[in-house]
Amino acid sequence: ADAAVNITGDYVTLKGVVATGAVSDPLRPNAEIGGIVVTRSADYAVLEDVVSRDNKWGIMLLSSGGSQPTKGHLVKNCQVYNTNKDGIVFNSNDVTISGCTIHDMAVGSQPGLGHGIYATNGSDEAAGALPGDPGTGDGCDNAILENNTIYRSFNFGNGINYKCGRGIVQNNVISE
């Protein structure tokens, strides 16, 4: 596609797409967020063999939180690189991220950003919240992060920053 992708419906599969640029936040149209965004109302998205490059955030799986956080997303065999902030960010439940290569995060950004995978149930900017947003609630449980390769995170970001409840993080290679 060579453009940003915004997924707004349930049970959407996106395969073999290259996304560059950024999606505008539907709650704040002047705020750019990720290259591939699964919005706050979508469940069970499948992103397979996708590439997200040259974006603010690579892939964002957003949840509105509260009693009904979004759920059931699968990100498989993706490539994410040359982001200004984090590679893959989510605050949804039942997310699996497997077999992805994520590198060159936080290019030209401030220290502390640039996580390869950032899993959070908070209301911080990396969770898709913008300054002034209310808390995003109780998302981010039962995640599986496995067999991913993450390298060259600039500005002191973590390979994986996991701030969720239960989950499995295994067999990931993190370097540089």
PDB file of C-alpha atoms in Angstrom:
ATOM      1  CA  ALA A   1       0.000   0.000   0.000  1.00  0.00           C
ATOM      2  CA  ASP A   2       2.919   2.323   0.772  1.00  0.00           C
ATOM      3  CA  ALA A   3       0.544   4.390   2.895  1.00  0.00           C
ATOM      4  CA  ALA A   4      -0.660   4.252   6.476  1.00  0.00           C
ATOM      5  CA  VAL A   5      -3.321   1.647   7.310  1.00  0.00           C
ATOM      6  CA  ASN A   6      -6.149   2.071   9.818  1.00  0.00           C
ATOM      7  CA  ILE A   7      -8.179  -1.038  10.781  1.00  0.00           C
ATOM      8  CA  THR A   8     -11.524  -0.180  12.342  1.00  0.00           C
ATOM      9  CA  GLY A   9     -13.588  -3.382  12.133  1.00  0.00           C
ATOM     10  CA  ASP A  10     -13.575  -6.812  13.775  1.00  0.00           C
ATOM     11  CA  TYR A  11     -12.039  -9.930  12.198  1.00  0.00           C
ATOM     12  CA  VAL A  12      -9.887  -8.078   9.658  1.00  0.00           C
ATOM     13  CA  THR A  13      -6.845  -9.772   8.117  1.00  0.00           C
ATOM     14  CA  LEU A  14      -4.063  -7.680   6.625  1.00  0.00           C
ATOM     15  CA  LYS A  15      -1.414  -9.652   4.742  1.00  0.00           C
ATOM     16  CA  GLY A  16       1.646  -8.610   2.753  1.00  0.00           C
ATOM     17  CA  VAL A  17       1.131  -4.850   3.053  1.00  0.00           C
ATOM     18  CA  VAL A  18       3.902  -2.224   3.271  1.00  0.00           C
ATOM     19  CA  ALA A  19       2.828   0.802   5.331  1.00  0.00           C
ATOM     20  CA  THR A  20       4.678   4.103   5.445  1.00  0.00           C
ATOM     21  CA  GLY A  21       3.556   7.440   6.810  1.00  0.00           C
ATOM     22  CA  ALA A  22       1.174   7.677   9.745  1.00  0.00           C
ATOM     23  CA  VAL A  23      -2.517   7.298  10.562  1.00  0.00           C
ATOM     24  CA  SER A  24      -4.266  10.256  12.193  1.00  0.00           C
ATOM     25  CA  ASP A  25      -5.844   9.524  15.538  1.00  0.00           C
ATOM     26  CA  PRO A  26      -9.638   9.329  15.026  1.00  0.00           C
ATOM     27  CA  LEU A  27     -10.167  11.036  18.386  1.00  0.00           C
ATOM     28  CA  ARG A  28      -7.736  13.808  17.464  1.00  0.00           C
ATOM     29  CA  PRO A  29      -7.455  14.118  13.672  1.00  0.00           C
ATOM     30  CA  ASN A  30      -4.418  16.410  13.827  1.00  0.00           C
ATOM     31  CA  ALA A  31      -2.395  13.880  15.865  1.00  0.00           C
ATOM     32  CA  GLU A  32      -0.442  11.305  13.882  1.00  0.00           C
ATOM     33  CA  ILE A  33       0.044   7.926  15.488  1.00  0.00           C
ATOM     34  CA  GLY A  34       1.206   4.643  13.939  1.00  0.00           C
ATOM     35  CA  GLY A  35       1.826   3.306  10.460  1.00  0.00           C
ATOM     36  CA  ILE A  36      -0.545   0.358  10.992  1.00  0.00           C
ATOM     37  CA  VAL A  37      -3.220   1.037  13.604  1.00  0.00           C
ATOM     38  CA  VAL A  38      -5.901  -1.309  14.910  1.00  0.00           C
ATOM     39  CA  THR A  39      -8.347   1.135  16.454  1.00  0.00           C
ATOM     40  CA  ARG A  40      -9.936   1.252  19.869  1.00  0.00           C
ATOM     41  CA  SER A  41     -13.054  -0.620  18.741  1.00  0.00           C
ATOM     42  CA  ALA A  42     -11.627  -3.500  16.654  1.00  0.00           C
ATOM     43  CA  ASP A  43     -11.195  -7.102  17.866  1.00  0.00           C
ATOM     44  CA  TYR A  44      -9.422 -10.122  16.352  1.00  0.00           C
ATOM     45  CA  ALA A  45      -7.206  -8.401  13.783  1.00  0.00           C
ATOM     46  CA  VAL A  46      -4.579 -10.518  12.001  1.00  0.00           C
ATOM     47  CA  LEU A  47      -1.485  -8.751  10.657  1.00  0.00           C
ATOM     48  CA  GLU A  48       0.702 -11.211   8.757  1.00  0.00           C
ATOM     49  CA  ASP A  49       3.803 -10.584   6.640  1.00  0.00           C
ATOM     50  CA  VAL A  50       3.312  -6.817   6.927  1.00  0.00           C
ATOM     51  CA  VAL A  51       6.002  -4.122   6.868  1.00  0.00           C
ATOM     52  CA  SER A  52       5.697  -0.837   8.740  1.00  0.00           C
ATOM     53  CA  ARG A  53       8.518   1.642   8.203  1.00  0.00           C
ATOM     54  CA  ASP A  54       9.321   5.329   8.524  1.00  0.00           C
ATOM     55  CA  ASN A  55       6.514   5.988  11.041  1.00  0.00           C
ATOM     56  CA  LYS A  56       6.090   7.596  14.449  1.00  0.00           C
ATOM     57  CA  TRP A  57       5.116   4.205  15.912  1.00  0.00           C
ATOM     58  CA  GLY A  58       5.283   1.095  13.718  1.00  0.00           C
ATOM     59  CA  ILE A  59       2.205  -0.945  14.692  1.00  0.00           C
ATOM     60  CA  MET A  60      -0.352   0.095  17.316  1.00  0.00           C
ATOM     61  CA  LEU A  61      -3.039  -2.152  18.772  1.00  0.00           C
ATOM     62  CA  LEU A  62      -5.165   0.294  20.736  1.00  0.00           C
ATOM     63  CA  SER A  63      -7.792  -0.343  23.379  1.00  0.00           C
ATOM     64  CA  SER A  64     -10.233   2.093  24.878  1.00  0.00           C
ATOM     65  CA  GLY A  65      -9.797   0.188  28.127  1.00  0.00           C
ATOM     66  CA  GLY A  66     -12.440   0.095  30.790  1.00  0.00           C
ATOM     67  CA  SER A  67     -14.512  -3.043  31.194  1.00  0.00           C
ATOM     68  CA  GLN A  68     -14.283  -4.058  27.511  1.00  0.00           C
ATOM     69  CA  PRO A  69     -10.692  -3.712  26.225  1.00  0.00           C
ATOM     70  CA  THR A  70     -10.071  -4.880  22.675  1.00  0.00           C
ATOM     71  CA  LYS A  71      -8.792  -8.422  22.291  1.00  0.00           C
ATOM     72  CA  GLY A  72      -7.558 -11.273  20.161  1.00  0.00           C
ATOM     73  CA  HIS A  73      -4.965  -9.684  17.858  1.00  0.00           C
ATOM     74  CA  LEU A  74      -2.253 -11.674  16.032  1.00  0.00           C
ATOM     75  CA  VAL A  75       0.864 -10.037  14.576  1.00  0.00           C
ATOM     76  CA  LYS A  76       2.972 -12.614  12.747  1.00  0.00           C
ATOM     77  CA  ASN A  77       6.157 -12.430  10.648  1.00  0.00           C
ATOM     78  CA  CYS A  78       6.157  -8.645  10.482  1.00  0.00           C
ATOM     79  CA  GLN A  79       8.971  -6.166   9.898  1.00  0.00           C
ATOM     80  CA  VAL A  80       9.017  -2.831  11.686  1.00  0.00           C
ATOM     81  CA  TYR A  81      11.852  -0.329  11.317  1.00  0.00           C
ATOM     82  CA  ASN A  82      12.865   3.335  11.218  1.00  0.00           C
ATOM     83  CA  THR A  83      10.318   4.490  13.776  1.00  0.00           C
ATOM     84  CA  ASN A  84      10.457   7.776  15.655  1.00  0.00           C
ATOM     85  CA  LYS A  85       9.210   6.084  18.833  1.00  0.00           C
ATOM     86  CA  ASP A  86       8.373   2.411  19.529  1.00  0.00           C
ATOM     87  CA  GLY A  87       8.134  -0.546  17.144  1.00  0.00           C
ATOM     88  CA  ILE A  88       4.936  -2.337  18.252  1.00  0.00           C
ATOM     89  CA  VAL A  89       2.710  -0.900  20.987  1.00  0.00           C
ATOM     90  CA  PHE A  90      -0.384  -2.492  22.492  1.00  0.00           C
ATOM     91  CA  ASN A  91      -2.736  -2.266  25.443  1.00  0.00           C
ATOM     92  CA  SER A  92      -5.217  -4.923  24.280  1.00  0.00           C
ATOM     93  CA  ASN A  93      -5.916  -8.373  25.732  1.00  0.00           C
ATOM     94  CA  ASP A  94      -5.002 -11.739  24.199  1.00  0.00           C
ATOM     95  CA  VAL A  95      -2.355 -10.379  21.804  1.00  0.00           C
ATOM     96  CA  THR A  96       0.198 -12.657  20.124  1.00  0.00           C
ATOM     97  CA  ILE A  97       3.284 -11.174  18.477  1.00  0.00           C
ATOM     98  CA  SER A  98       5.420 -13.863  16.877  1.00  0.00           C
ATOM     99  CA  GLY A  99       8.264 -14.075  14.377  1.00  0.00           C
ATOM    100  CA  CYS A 100       8.666 -10.325  13.876  1.00  0.00           C
ATOM    101  CA  THR A 101      11.860  -8.408  13.148  1.00  0.00           C
ATOM    102  CA  ILE A 102      11.898  -4.968  14.754  1.00  0.00           C
ATOM    103  CA  HIS A 103      14.835  -2.569  14.491  1.00  0.00           C
ATOM    104  CA  ASP A 104      15.983   1.055  14.380  1.00  0.00           C
ATOM    105  CA  MET A 105      13.495   2.512  16.847  1.00  0.00           C
ATOM    106  CA  ALA A 106      13.527   6.056  18.265  1.00  0.00           C
ATOM    107  CA  VAL A 107      15.456   7.475  15.358  1.00  0.00           C
ATOM    108  CA  GLY A 108      15.886  11.159  16.259  1.00  0.00           C
ATOM    109  CA  SER A 109      13.756  10.882  19.395  1.00  0.00           C
ATOM    110  CA  GLN A 110      14.251  11.771  23.047  1.00  0.00           C
ATOM    111  CA  PRO A 111      15.848   9.340  25.581  1.00  0.00           C
ATOM    112  CA  GLY A 112      13.711   6.564  27.030  1.00  0.00           C
ATOM    113  CA  LEU A 113      11.683   5.940  23.905  1.00  0.00           C
ATOM    114  CA  GLY A 114      12.321   3.321  21.283  1.00  0.00           C
ATOM    115  CA  HIS A 115      11.078   0.071  22.773  1.00  0.00           C
ATOM    116  CA  GLY A 116      10.922  -2.795  20.301  1.00  0.00           C
ATOM    117  CA  ILE A 117       7.648  -4.057  21.787  1.00  0.00           C
ATOM    118  CA  TYR A 118       5.843  -1.956  24.373  1.00  0.00           C
ATOM    119  CA  ALA A 119       3.036  -3.746  26.200  1.00  0.00           C
ATOM    120  CA  THR A 120       1.223  -1.460  28.623  1.00  0.00           C
ATOM    121  CA  ASN A 121      -2.112  -1.081  30.348  1.00  0.00           C
ATOM    122  CA  GLY A 122      -1.374   2.530  31.196  1.00  0.00           C
ATOM    123  CA  SER A 123      -2.577   5.775  29.755  1.00  0.00           C
ATOM    124  CA  ASP A 124       0.794   7.032  28.591  1.00  0.00           C
ATOM    125  CA  GLU A 125       1.469   8.397  25.129  1.00  0.00           C
ATOM    126  CA  ALA A 126       2.970   5.119  23.910  1.00  0.00           C
ATOM    127  CA  ALA A 127      -0.291   3.313  24.663  1.00  0.00           C
ATOM    128  CA  GLY A 128      -2.021   5.502  22.135  1.00  0.00           C
ATOM    129  CA  ALA A 129      -3.165   8.044  24.658  1.00  0.00           C
ATOM    130  CA  LEU A 130      -2.361  11.633  23.943  1.00  0.00           C
ATOM    131  CA  PRO A 131      -1.732  14.266  26.618  1.00  0.00           C
ATOM    132  CA  GLY A 132      -5.004  14.965  28.389  1.00  0.00           C
ATOM    133  CA  ASP A 133      -6.643  11.601  27.565  1.00  0.00           C
ATOM    134  CA  PRO A 134      -8.310   9.724  30.429  1.00  0.00           C
ATOM    135  CA  GLY A 135      -6.789   6.437  31.603  1.00  0.00           C
ATOM    136  CA  THR A 136      -7.077   3.540  29.181  1.00  0.00           C
ATOM    137  CA  GLY A 137      -8.146   1.048  31.831  1.00  0.00           C
ATOM    138  CA  ASP A 138      -7.593  -2.647  32.335  1.00  0.00           C
ATOM    139  CA  GLY A 139      -6.270  -3.857  28.977  1.00  0.00           C
ATOM    140  CA  CYS A 140      -3.134  -5.859  28.267  1.00  0.00           C
ATOM    141  CA  ASP A 141      -3.524  -9.345  29.710  1.00  0.00           C
ATOM    142  CA  ASN A 142      -2.701 -12.819  28.351  1.00  0.00           C
ATOM    143  CA  ALA A 143      -0.110 -11.661  25.812  1.00  0.00           C
ATOM    144  CA  ILE A 144       2.302 -13.995  24.014  1.00  0.00           C
ATOM    145  CA  LEU A 145       5.531 -12.456  22.713  1.00  0.00           C
ATOM    146  CA  GLU A 146       7.732 -15.114  21.132  1.00  0.00           C
ATOM    147  CA  ASN A 147      10.396 -15.726  18.500  1.00  0.00           C
ATOM    148  CA  ASN A 148      10.912 -12.030  17.728  1.00  0.00           C
ATOM    149  CA  THR A 149      14.220 -10.386  16.789  1.00  0.00           C
ATOM    150  CA  ILE A 150      14.741  -6.868  18.119  1.00  0.00           C
ATOM    151  CA  TYR A 151      17.831  -4.692  17.668  1.00  0.00           C
ATOM    152  CA  ARG A 152      19.134  -1.132  17.396  1.00  0.00           C
ATOM    153  CA  SER A 153      16.848   0.606  19.833  1.00  0.00           C
ATOM    154  CA  PHE A 154      18.243   4.108  20.099  1.00  0.00           C
ATOM    155  CA  ASN A 155      17.908   6.440  23.099  1.00  0.00           C
ATOM    156  CA  PHE A 156      17.823   3.784  25.810  1.00  0.00           C
ATOM    157  CA  GLY A 157      14.593   2.030  24.850  1.00  0.00           C
ATOM    158  CA  ASN A 158      14.062  -1.579  25.936  1.00  0.00           C
ATOM    159  CA  GLY A 159      13.872  -4.494  23.538  1.00  0.00           C
ATOM    160  CA  ILE A 160      10.632  -5.523  25.253  1.00  0.00           C
ATOM    161  CA  ASN A 161       8.945  -3.307  27.858  1.00  0.00           C
ATOM    162  CA  TYR A 162       6.230  -5.494  29.393  1.00  0.00           C
ATOM    163  CA  LYS A 163       3.881  -3.743  31.834  1.00  0.00           C
ATOM    164  CA  CYS A 164       0.907  -6.103  31.571  1.00  0.00           C
ATOM    165  CA  GLY A 165      -0.689  -8.782  33.682  1.00  0.00           C
ATOM    166  CA  ARG A 166      -0.274 -12.444  32.801  1.00  0.00           C
ATOM    167  CA  GLY A 167       1.577 -13.431  29.672  1.00  0.00           C
ATOM    168  CA  ILE A 168       4.358 -15.417  28.045  1.00  0.00           C
ATOM    169  CA  VAL A 169       7.568 -13.800  26.805  1.00  0.00           C
ATOM    170  CA  GLN A 170       9.913 -16.439  25.362  1.00  0.00           C
ATOM    171  CA  ASN A 171      12.558 -17.157  22.729  1.00  0.00           C
ATOM    172  CA  ASN A 172      13.073 -13.533  21.681  1.00  0.00           C
ATOM    173  CA  VAL A 173      16.498 -12.307  20.503  1.00  0.00           C
ATOM    174  CA  ILE A 174      17.353  -8.780  21.648  1.00  0.00           C
ATOM    175  CA  SER A 175      20.666  -7.096  20.835  1.00  0.00           C
ATOM    176  CA  GLU A 176      22.432  -3.739  20.357  1.00  0.00           C
TER     177      GLU A 176
END
